[in-house]
Coordinates of C-alpha atoms in Angstrom, one line a residue:
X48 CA 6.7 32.6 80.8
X49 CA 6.6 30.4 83.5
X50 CA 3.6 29.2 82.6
X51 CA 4.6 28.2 79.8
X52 CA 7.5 26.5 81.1
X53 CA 5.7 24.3 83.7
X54 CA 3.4 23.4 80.4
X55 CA 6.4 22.2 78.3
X56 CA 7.9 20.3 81.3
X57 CA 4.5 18.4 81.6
X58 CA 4.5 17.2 78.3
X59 CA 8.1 16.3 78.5
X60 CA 8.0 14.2 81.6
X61 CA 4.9 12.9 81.7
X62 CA 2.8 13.3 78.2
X63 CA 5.4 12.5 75.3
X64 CA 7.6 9.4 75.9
X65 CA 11.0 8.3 74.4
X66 CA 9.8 6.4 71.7
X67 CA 7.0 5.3 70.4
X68 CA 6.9 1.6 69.5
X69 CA 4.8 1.0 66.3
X70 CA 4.3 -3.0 67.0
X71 CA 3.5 -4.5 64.1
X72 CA 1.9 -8.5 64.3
X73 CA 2.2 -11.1 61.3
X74 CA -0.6 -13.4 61.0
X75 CA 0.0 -16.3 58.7
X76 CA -1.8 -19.4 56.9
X77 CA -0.1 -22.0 56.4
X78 CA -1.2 -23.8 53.6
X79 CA 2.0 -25.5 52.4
X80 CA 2.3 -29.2 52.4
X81 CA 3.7 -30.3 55.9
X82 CA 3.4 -26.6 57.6
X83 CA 6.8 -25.9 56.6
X84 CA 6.5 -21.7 57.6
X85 CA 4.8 -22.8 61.0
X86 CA 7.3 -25.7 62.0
X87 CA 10.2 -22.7 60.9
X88 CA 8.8 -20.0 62.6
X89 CA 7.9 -22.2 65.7
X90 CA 11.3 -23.4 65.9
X91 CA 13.0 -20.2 66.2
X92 CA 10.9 -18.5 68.3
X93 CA 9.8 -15.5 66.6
X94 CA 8.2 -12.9 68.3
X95 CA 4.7 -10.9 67.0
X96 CA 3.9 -14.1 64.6
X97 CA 0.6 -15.8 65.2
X98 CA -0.8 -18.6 63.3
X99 CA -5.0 -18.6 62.0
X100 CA -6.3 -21.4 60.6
X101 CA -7.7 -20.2 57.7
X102 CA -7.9 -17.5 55.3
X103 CA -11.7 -15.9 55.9
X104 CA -10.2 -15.4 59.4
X105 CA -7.4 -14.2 58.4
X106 CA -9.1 -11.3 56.1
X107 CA -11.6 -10.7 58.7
X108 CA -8.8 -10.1 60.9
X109 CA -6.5 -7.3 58.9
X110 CA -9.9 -5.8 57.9
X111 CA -10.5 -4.9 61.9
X112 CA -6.5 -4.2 62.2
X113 CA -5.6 -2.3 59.2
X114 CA -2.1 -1.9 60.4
X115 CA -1.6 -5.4 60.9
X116 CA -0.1 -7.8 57.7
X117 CA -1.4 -10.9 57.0
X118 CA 0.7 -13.4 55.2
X119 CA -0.5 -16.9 53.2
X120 CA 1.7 -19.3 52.5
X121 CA 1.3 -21.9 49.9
X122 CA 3.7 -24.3 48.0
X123 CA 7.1 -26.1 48.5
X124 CA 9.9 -25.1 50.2
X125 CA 11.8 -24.8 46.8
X126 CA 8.8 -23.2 44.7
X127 CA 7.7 -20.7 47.9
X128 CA 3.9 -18.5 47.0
X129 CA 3.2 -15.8 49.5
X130 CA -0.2 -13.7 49.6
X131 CA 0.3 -10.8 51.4
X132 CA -3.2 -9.5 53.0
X133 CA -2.6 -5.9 54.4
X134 CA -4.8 -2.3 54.9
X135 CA -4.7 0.3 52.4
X136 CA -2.5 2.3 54.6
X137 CA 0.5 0.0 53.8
X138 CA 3.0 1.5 51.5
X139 CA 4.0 -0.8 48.4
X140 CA 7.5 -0.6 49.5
X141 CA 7.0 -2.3 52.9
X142 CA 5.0 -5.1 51.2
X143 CA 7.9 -5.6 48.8
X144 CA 10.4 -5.6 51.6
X145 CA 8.0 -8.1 53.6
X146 CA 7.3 -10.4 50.3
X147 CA 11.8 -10.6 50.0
X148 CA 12.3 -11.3 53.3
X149 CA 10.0 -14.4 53.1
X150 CA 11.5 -15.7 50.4
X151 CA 14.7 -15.1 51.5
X152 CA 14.2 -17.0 54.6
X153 CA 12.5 -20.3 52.9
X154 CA 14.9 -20.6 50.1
X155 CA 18.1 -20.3 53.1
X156 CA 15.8 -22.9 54.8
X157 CA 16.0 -25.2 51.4
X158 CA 19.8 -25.0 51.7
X159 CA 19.7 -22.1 48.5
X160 CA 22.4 -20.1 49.2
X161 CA 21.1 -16.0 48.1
X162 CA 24.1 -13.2 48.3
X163 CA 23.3 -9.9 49.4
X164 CA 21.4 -7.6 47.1
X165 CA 23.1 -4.1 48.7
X166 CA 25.2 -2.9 50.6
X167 CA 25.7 -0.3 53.6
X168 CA 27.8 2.6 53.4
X169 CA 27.8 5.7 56.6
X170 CA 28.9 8.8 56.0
X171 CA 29.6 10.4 59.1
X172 CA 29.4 8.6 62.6
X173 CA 26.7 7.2 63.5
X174 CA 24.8 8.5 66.4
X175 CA 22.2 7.7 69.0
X176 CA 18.4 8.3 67.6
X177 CA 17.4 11.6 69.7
X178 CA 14.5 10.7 72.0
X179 CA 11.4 11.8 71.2
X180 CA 10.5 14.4 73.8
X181 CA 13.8 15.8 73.8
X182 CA 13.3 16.5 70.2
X183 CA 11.0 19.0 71.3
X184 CA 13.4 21.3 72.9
X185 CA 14.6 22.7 69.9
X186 CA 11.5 23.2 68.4
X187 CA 10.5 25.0 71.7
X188 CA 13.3 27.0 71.9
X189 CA 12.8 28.3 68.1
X190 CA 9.4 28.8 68.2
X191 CA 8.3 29.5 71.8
X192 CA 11.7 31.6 72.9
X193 CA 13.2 33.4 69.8
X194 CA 9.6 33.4 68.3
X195 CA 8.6 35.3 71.0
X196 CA 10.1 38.3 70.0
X197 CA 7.8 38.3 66.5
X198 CA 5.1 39.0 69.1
X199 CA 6.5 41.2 71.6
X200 CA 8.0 43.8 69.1
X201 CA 4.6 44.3 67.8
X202 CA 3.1 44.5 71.0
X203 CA 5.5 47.3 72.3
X204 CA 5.3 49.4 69.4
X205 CA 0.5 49.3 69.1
X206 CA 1.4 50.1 73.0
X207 CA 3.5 53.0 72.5
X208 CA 1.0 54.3 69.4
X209 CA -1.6 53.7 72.1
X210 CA -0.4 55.7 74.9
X211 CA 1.3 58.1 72.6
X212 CA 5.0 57.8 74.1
X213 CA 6.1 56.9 70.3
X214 CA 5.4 60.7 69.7
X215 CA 7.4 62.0 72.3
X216 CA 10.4 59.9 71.4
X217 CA 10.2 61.6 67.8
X218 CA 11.2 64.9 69.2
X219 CA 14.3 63.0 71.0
X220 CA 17.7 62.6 69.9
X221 CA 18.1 59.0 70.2
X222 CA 16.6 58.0 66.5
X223 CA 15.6 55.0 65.3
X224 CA 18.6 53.0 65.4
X225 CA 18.4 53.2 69.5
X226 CA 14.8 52.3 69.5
X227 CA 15.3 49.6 67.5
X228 CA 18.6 48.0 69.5
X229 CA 16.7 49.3 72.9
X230 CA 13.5 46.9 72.2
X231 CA 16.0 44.0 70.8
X232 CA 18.4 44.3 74.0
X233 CA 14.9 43.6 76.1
X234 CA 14.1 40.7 74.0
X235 CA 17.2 39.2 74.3
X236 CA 17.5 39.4 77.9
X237 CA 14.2 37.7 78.1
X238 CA 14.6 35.1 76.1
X239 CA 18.3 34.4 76.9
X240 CA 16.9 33.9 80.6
X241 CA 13.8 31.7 79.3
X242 CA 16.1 29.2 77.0
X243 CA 18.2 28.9 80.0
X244 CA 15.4 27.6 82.4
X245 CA 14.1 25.4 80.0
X246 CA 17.5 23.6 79.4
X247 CA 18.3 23.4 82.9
X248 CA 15.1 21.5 83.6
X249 CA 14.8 19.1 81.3
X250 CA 19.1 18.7 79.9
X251 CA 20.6 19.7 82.7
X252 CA 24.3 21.7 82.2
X253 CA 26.1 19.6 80.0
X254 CA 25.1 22.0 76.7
X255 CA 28.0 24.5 74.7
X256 CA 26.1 27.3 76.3
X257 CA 29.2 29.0 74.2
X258 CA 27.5 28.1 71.0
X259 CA 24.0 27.9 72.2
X260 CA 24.0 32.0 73.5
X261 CA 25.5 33.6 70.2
X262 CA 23.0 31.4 68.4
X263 CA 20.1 32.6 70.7
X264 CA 20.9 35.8 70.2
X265 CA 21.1 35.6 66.6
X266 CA 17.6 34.2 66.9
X267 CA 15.9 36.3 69.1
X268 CA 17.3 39.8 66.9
X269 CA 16.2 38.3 64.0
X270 CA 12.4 37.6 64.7
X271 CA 12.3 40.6 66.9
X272 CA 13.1 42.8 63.6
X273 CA 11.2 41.2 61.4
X274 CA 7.9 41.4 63.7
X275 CA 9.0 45.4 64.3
X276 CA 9.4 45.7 60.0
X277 CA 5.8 44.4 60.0
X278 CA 4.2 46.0 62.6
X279 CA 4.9 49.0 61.2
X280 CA 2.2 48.4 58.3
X281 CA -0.4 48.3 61.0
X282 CA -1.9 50.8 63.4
X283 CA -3.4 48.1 66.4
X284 CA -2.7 44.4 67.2
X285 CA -6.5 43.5 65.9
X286 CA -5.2 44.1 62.3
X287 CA -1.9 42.8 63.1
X288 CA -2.5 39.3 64.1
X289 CA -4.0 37.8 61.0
X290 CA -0.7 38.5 59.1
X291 CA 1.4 37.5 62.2
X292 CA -0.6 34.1 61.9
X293 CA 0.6 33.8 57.9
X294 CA 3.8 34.5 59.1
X295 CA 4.0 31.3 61.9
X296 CA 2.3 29.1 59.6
X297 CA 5.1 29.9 56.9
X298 CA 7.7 29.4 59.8
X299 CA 6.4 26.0 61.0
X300 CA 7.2 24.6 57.5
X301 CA 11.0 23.6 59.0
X302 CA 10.1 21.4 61.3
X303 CA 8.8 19.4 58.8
X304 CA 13.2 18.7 57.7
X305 CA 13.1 17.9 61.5
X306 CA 10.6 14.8 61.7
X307 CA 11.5 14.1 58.3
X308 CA 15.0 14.3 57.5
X309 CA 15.1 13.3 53.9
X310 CA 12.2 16.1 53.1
X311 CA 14.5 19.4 52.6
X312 CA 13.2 21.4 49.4
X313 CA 15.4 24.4 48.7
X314 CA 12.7 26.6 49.0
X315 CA 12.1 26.2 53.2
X316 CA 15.8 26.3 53.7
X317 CA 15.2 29.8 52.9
X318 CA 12.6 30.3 55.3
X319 CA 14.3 32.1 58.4
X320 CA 13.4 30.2 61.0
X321 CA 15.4 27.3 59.8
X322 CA 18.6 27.9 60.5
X323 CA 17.8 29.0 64.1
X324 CA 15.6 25.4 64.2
X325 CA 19.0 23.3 62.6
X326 CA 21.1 25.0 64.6
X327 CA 19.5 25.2 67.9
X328 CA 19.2 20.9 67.2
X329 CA 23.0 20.5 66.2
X330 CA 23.8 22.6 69.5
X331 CA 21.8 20.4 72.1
X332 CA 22.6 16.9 69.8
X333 CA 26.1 17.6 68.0
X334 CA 26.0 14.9 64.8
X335 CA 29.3 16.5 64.1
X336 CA 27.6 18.3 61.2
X337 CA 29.6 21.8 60.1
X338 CA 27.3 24.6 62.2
X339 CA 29.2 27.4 59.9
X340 CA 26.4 27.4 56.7
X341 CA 23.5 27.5 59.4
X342 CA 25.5 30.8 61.5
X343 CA 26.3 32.9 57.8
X344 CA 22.6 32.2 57.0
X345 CA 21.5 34.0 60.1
X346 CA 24.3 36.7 60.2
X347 CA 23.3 37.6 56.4
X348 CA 19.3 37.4 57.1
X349 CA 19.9 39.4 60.3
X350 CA 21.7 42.5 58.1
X351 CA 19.1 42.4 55.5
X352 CA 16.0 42.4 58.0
X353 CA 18.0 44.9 60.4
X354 CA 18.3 47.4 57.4
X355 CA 14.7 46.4 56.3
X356 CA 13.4 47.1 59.9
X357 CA 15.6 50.6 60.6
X358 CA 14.3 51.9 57.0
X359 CA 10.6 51.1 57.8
X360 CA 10.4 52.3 61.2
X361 CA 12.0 55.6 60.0
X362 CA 10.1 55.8 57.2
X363 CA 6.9 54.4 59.1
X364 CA 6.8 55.1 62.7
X365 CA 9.3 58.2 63.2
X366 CA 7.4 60.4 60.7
X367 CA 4.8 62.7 62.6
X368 CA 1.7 61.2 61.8
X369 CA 2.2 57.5 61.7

């Protein structure tokens, strides 16, 4: 655990930055009568604008820096023709928003007055961007701490089939119910005390450790039965691990509505580790968005994988045999 912990704090102090700047440099011919884009550009001092001489050069140049655009201007202030040179990469949009703003700027430079084409409505309050290596605490936390449990349940029960305790707990009184909250308890505890260590290194104490806890919790029981319903199909962690792979790779899928916000399909909201990954993020960055949907979603899921897990382990590993 540890470990891992000195790992993550690496890459969030010293590996991953803020922010990445993606810089992007114009690089224009002029080839208007007069110069007109150069002597406007010049004049306001524009940053990340440099001027080539011609347009082999030019071409030559966004061939070795695909990421780069290059621009040609030809014509009259009044009847403006742009030729945008760019890499493949480039999205059509971006060229279209480039090829606007150009115009835009020679025909307010003619005097030709042009009214705004949209408008900008926010829903809720606007908030600071989240900084890039702090972005990856939640993902951590859902992954690496409740995720954990997915592993360890697994590991504890091939252990107990190994050394053969699992039989002598049959021919107790406890049941499967105590075995069940028993390993869950341990897993909690665990990762309770590794969430806590993480946040304290890196965000310090000014978290709703209130919200954060119950939410952990939730997390952690959830993952740890689900690993414990599956576990149960196999007899030794060799076969185990190829479907416990399946299983992460399916899980990962949510951070995808994390790095890209407007990508949300139906289908990975119902995936369980997003709710512990949207809700773990609204905890540590509050963007005032209701946590209640996020909290039923994991209530319900645990109760369904709870009764899953109890009626597999007693039908699975209880029975003299298994």
């Amino acid at each position: 655990m540890m470990g891992t912990i000195i790992i993550f704090l690496i890459l969030y102090y010293f590996v991953i930055t803020d922010s990445i700047e993606h810089e992007i440099t114009m690089y224009f011919v002029d080839n208007s009568t007069g110069q007109i884009m150069k002597s406007a550009l010049e004049g306001r001092n524009v940053d990340n604008v440099v001027f080539i001489s011609n347009i082999e050069e030019l071409e030559q140049l966004i061939l070795d820096k695909e990421t780069q655009v290059g621009i040609v201007f030809e014509g009259t202030i009044y009847e403006p023709h742009f030729t945008i040179v760019h890499g493949e990469n480039m999205r059509e949009e971006n060229v279209n928003l480039i090829s606007a703003s150009l115009k835009n700027m020679i025909l307010n430079m003619a005097g030709v007055s042009i009214d705004a084409q949209y408008s900008t409505k926010f829903l809720g309050d606007r908030v600071e961007p989240i900084p890039q290596n702090k972005m990856l605490i939640p993902i951590f936390l859902t992954y690496e701490v409740m995720m954990f449990s997915f592993f360890l349940s697994a590991v504890f029960m091939f252990q107990e089939k190994a050394e053969g305790s699992i039989k002598a707990y049959r021919i107790t009184p406890t049941g499967t119910a105590i075995y069940i909250t028993s390993k869950t308890l341990t897993f909690i505890t665990k990762g309770i005390v590794y969430a806590l260590l993480l946040i304290f290194l890196t965000l310090g104490f000014k978290v709703n450790f209130l919200a954060l806890i119950p939410i952990l919790i939730l997390g952690i029981a959830l993952f740890g039965f689900i690993g414990m319903s599956i576990a149960t199909f196999f007899s030794n962690l060799s076969e185990y691990i190829f479907v416990a792979m399946g299983v992460v790779i399916i899980s990962m899928l949510p951070v995808f509505t994390i790095l890209i916000p407007s990508f949300s399909p139906f289908y990975i909201e119902w995936i369980p580790s997003f709710p512990a990954l949207h809700s773990m993020k609204e905890i540590l960055f509050p963007t005032g968005i209701d946590l209640g949907r996020q909290v039923i979603t994991l209530v319900g899921m645990n109760i369904i994988a709870y009764a899953l897990c109890h009626f597999l382990v007693t039908k699975k590993l209880m029975k003299e045999g298994a």
